[in-house]
Amino acid sequence: TRLALARFLASHGKATETLEQLRGITTTIPSELRKDLIRLLIQHKAYPEAYAIWKENIAGASSISNGSFEDDLVLEELGFGWQAPKLNGATFVLDLNQPHDGSRSLQITFEGYENQEPPVLSQLLLVKPDSKYRVKFAVKTLDLVTGGLPLITVRDATTDQLLSKSEMFQPTGNAWVSMSFEFTTLSTSRAVSLNLQRNKCSSSPCPIFGRVWLDSFV
């Protein structure tokens, strides 16, 4: 009964009440229902409460999840880990060969991917309002050819307002390059999206070819 009520409350955006019902449950919440609750709360922009369910009631500000890609990737699972839609012309592989840090990096191979608007890769992060953050990461590229180079952006999760962005990725000769940039949240910010996107092209279509590796996000 509590599970059914929790889902009903989440579907109506009652985030605090949803968590109150879940705290009264002593059994394990079924995985599919947990995913459904997370989806519903994210739809209602209730990011801290969705994160608490995603992390099994561990609340508080989040850091970048799986920033060095040491854990397995489930890119189509909604939540606060890395996410990527199924893309024509782009593939994702965890690469064991010469990572920047740890034992793996993320390799993205572009084979004519054309879309310039949606993120290629993204992750939701909890943040505090009116606060400054710095994002650091490592990137390397090989045979990158396009009129719309990739870059990392940060957008407010509720309004989609662009808060900041990195420099565009340049040819690195297959060598790792460290990059960083800062952003400041809005007075209303509760979460942001960290995105791998493409810079807008001056012409269309605008395919991209080559390989990009990412690692060491903090």
XYZ file of C-alpha atoms in Angstrom:
218
model
C 0.000 0.000 0.000
C 2.847 2.385 0.843
C 4.542 1.638 -2.486
C 1.346 2.361 -4.403
C 0.815 5.583 -2.458
C 4.443 6.620 -3.004
C 4.036 6.215 -6.760
C 0.762 8.170 -6.706
C 2.397 11.008 -4.762
C 5.461 11.047 -7.058
C 3.227 11.236 -10.129
C 1.705 14.421 -8.660
C 5.047 15.983 -7.785
C 4.688 15.457 -4.014
C 8.377 14.728 -3.482
C 8.646 15.119 0.316
C 5.543 13.021 0.874
C 6.923 10.342 -1.480
C 10.062 9.985 0.637
C 7.975 9.846 3.834
C 6.100 6.838 2.474
C 9.297 5.102 1.391
C 10.853 5.560 4.841
C 8.004 3.489 6.261
C 8.831 0.506 4.041
C 11.014 -2.194 5.575
C 11.245 -4.446 2.517
C 13.392 -3.866 -0.571
C 11.788 -1.563 -3.145
C 11.462 -3.394 -6.487
C 14.017 -2.144 -9.019
C 11.463 -1.197 -11.681
C 9.386 0.772 -9.192
C 12.499 2.579 -7.943
C 13.324 3.577 -11.538
C 9.726 4.721 -12.054
C 9.796 6.893 -8.919
C 13.079 8.475 -10.026
C 11.636 9.173 -13.481
C 8.475 10.769 -12.063
C 10.337 12.979 -9.595
C 12.824 14.142 -12.240
C 9.886 15.015 -14.491
C 8.603 17.253 -11.676
C 12.091 18.794 -11.184
C 12.331 17.261 -7.692
C 16.034 16.534 -8.113
C 17.221 16.152 -4.469
C 14.385 13.719 -3.682
C 14.997 11.740 -6.874
C 18.685 11.575 -5.990
C 17.859 10.278 -2.502
C 15.930 7.380 -4.053
C 18.625 6.800 -6.684
C 21.268 6.551 -3.965
C 18.910 4.583 -1.692
C 18.154 7.431 0.702
C 21.656 8.916 0.821
C 20.794 12.608 0.563
C 23.011 15.633 0.071
C 24.962 17.292 -2.714
C 26.256 14.908 -5.353
C 29.625 14.820 -6.989
C 30.203 13.579 -10.520
C 29.256 9.906 -10.599
C 31.735 7.494 -12.208
C 33.904 10.425 -13.275
C 36.827 8.186 -14.260
C 34.622 5.546 -15.924
C 35.874 2.752 -13.672
C 32.340 1.390 -13.219
C 30.234 -0.188 -15.936
C 28.016 2.117 -17.979
C 24.253 1.810 -18.376
C 23.762 4.835 -20.605
C 20.019 4.485 -21.139
C 19.097 4.277 -17.416
C 17.450 7.394 -16.002
C 19.028 8.795 -12.856
C 22.179 10.650 -11.869
C 24.792 8.599 -13.712
C 26.046 9.065 -17.263
C 23.278 9.004 -19.877
C 23.306 8.920 -23.653
C 20.520 8.420 -26.186
C 20.899 5.822 -28.901
C 22.695 7.731 -31.644
C 23.185 6.962 -35.303
C 26.846 7.490 -36.076
C 28.238 7.484 -32.511
C 29.354 4.538 -30.382
C 30.577 4.331 -26.767
C 33.247 1.938 -25.466
C 35.092 1.669 -22.149
C 38.723 1.653 -23.292
C 41.442 -0.140 -21.299
C 44.269 1.225 -23.426
C 46.260 4.083 -21.832
C 43.584 5.833 -19.743
C 44.358 9.180 -18.151
C 43.549 7.838 -14.692
C 42.669 4.426 -13.261
C 42.145 1.489 -15.579
C 39.591 2.778 -18.109
C 38.465 5.800 -20.066
C 35.407 6.427 -22.221
C 36.003 6.285 -25.977
C 33.405 7.822 -28.289
C 33.743 7.056 -31.985
C 31.963 9.398 -34.397
C 31.151 7.968 -37.811
C 29.137 10.713 -39.452
C 26.951 11.718 -36.502
C 25.105 14.871 -37.621
C 22.875 16.171 -34.830
C 24.128 19.412 -33.276
C 21.489 20.079 -30.591
C 20.977 17.322 -27.985
C 23.812 16.236 -25.713
C 25.871 13.281 -26.874
C 26.457 12.403 -23.206
C 25.075 13.958 -20.012
C 24.795 13.648 -16.244
C 22.565 15.364 -13.675
C 24.300 16.878 -10.624
C 22.822 18.303 -7.459
C 24.054 21.833 -6.695
C 23.465 24.661 -4.247
C 21.942 27.979 -5.401
C 24.202 30.987 -5.990
C 27.343 28.878 -5.751
C 30.491 28.620 -7.824
C 31.859 25.284 -9.031
C 34.835 24.177 -11.086
C 34.748 21.194 -13.466
C 37.992 19.447 -14.349
C 38.437 16.624 -16.839
C 40.863 15.096 -19.333
C 40.312 14.669 -23.060
C 42.191 13.329 -26.043
C 41.175 13.152 -29.695
C 42.271 11.334 -32.824
C 41.434 12.142 -36.453
C 38.685 14.558 -35.402
C 37.105 16.181 -38.471
C 34.014 18.405 -38.269
C 32.678 21.930 -38.554
C 31.099 21.569 -35.085
C 33.715 20.495 -32.548
C 32.686 18.869 -29.233
C 32.830 20.668 -25.882
C 31.499 20.293 -22.338
C 28.598 22.493 -21.222
C 26.760 23.023 -17.936
C 23.065 23.969 -18.000
C 20.560 24.614 -15.251
C 18.439 21.475 -15.099
C 15.159 23.310 -14.548
C 15.447 26.205 -17.011
C 18.031 24.740 -19.447
C 19.917 28.048 -19.216
C 23.555 27.743 -20.266
C 25.741 28.468 -17.218
C 29.177 27.867 -18.724
C 31.149 25.806 -21.204
C 34.636 24.518 -21.827
C 36.871 25.344 -24.743
C 36.132 23.315 -27.867
C 38.091 20.074 -28.190
C 41.033 20.441 -30.563
C 43.283 17.794 -32.167
C 45.524 16.455 -29.387
C 47.642 14.002 -31.387
C 46.226 11.133 -29.326
C 47.687 12.671 -26.136
C 45.739 13.533 -22.994
C 45.013 17.217 -22.306
C 43.622 18.503 -18.986
C 40.809 21.055 -19.206
C 38.740 22.990 -16.673
C 36.118 25.713 -16.430
C 33.936 27.353 -13.773
C 30.218 27.993 -13.518
C 27.949 29.801 -11.070
C 24.482 28.482 -10.310
C 21.296 30.527 -10.363
C 19.460 31.621 -7.213
C 16.860 28.965 -8.046
C 19.232 26.161 -9.065
C 18.817 22.742 -7.479
C 20.545 20.673 -10.149
C 22.538 21.126 -13.343
C 23.213 18.945 -16.356
C 26.818 18.298 -17.370
C 26.859 17.660 -21.114
C 29.094 16.626 -23.962
C 27.698 18.634 -26.885
C 28.777 19.887 -30.266
C 29.439 23.499 -31.128
C 26.929 24.794 -33.654
C 27.992 24.488 -37.274
C 27.705 27.248 -39.839
C 26.164 24.860 -42.393
C 23.875 21.831 -42.432
C 24.301 18.888 -42.617
C 27.408 18.914 -40.435
C 28.719 15.410 -39.690
C 31.527 14.612 -37.270
C 34.184 11.910 -37.702
C 36.975 10.698 -35.438
C 37.454 9.589 -31.854
C 37.210 11.351 -28.493
C 38.300 9.959 -25.126
C 37.102 11.370 -21.794
C 38.407 10.667 -18.285
C 39.025 12.084 -14.787
C 35.894 14.228 -14.295
C 35.816 15.977 -10.918
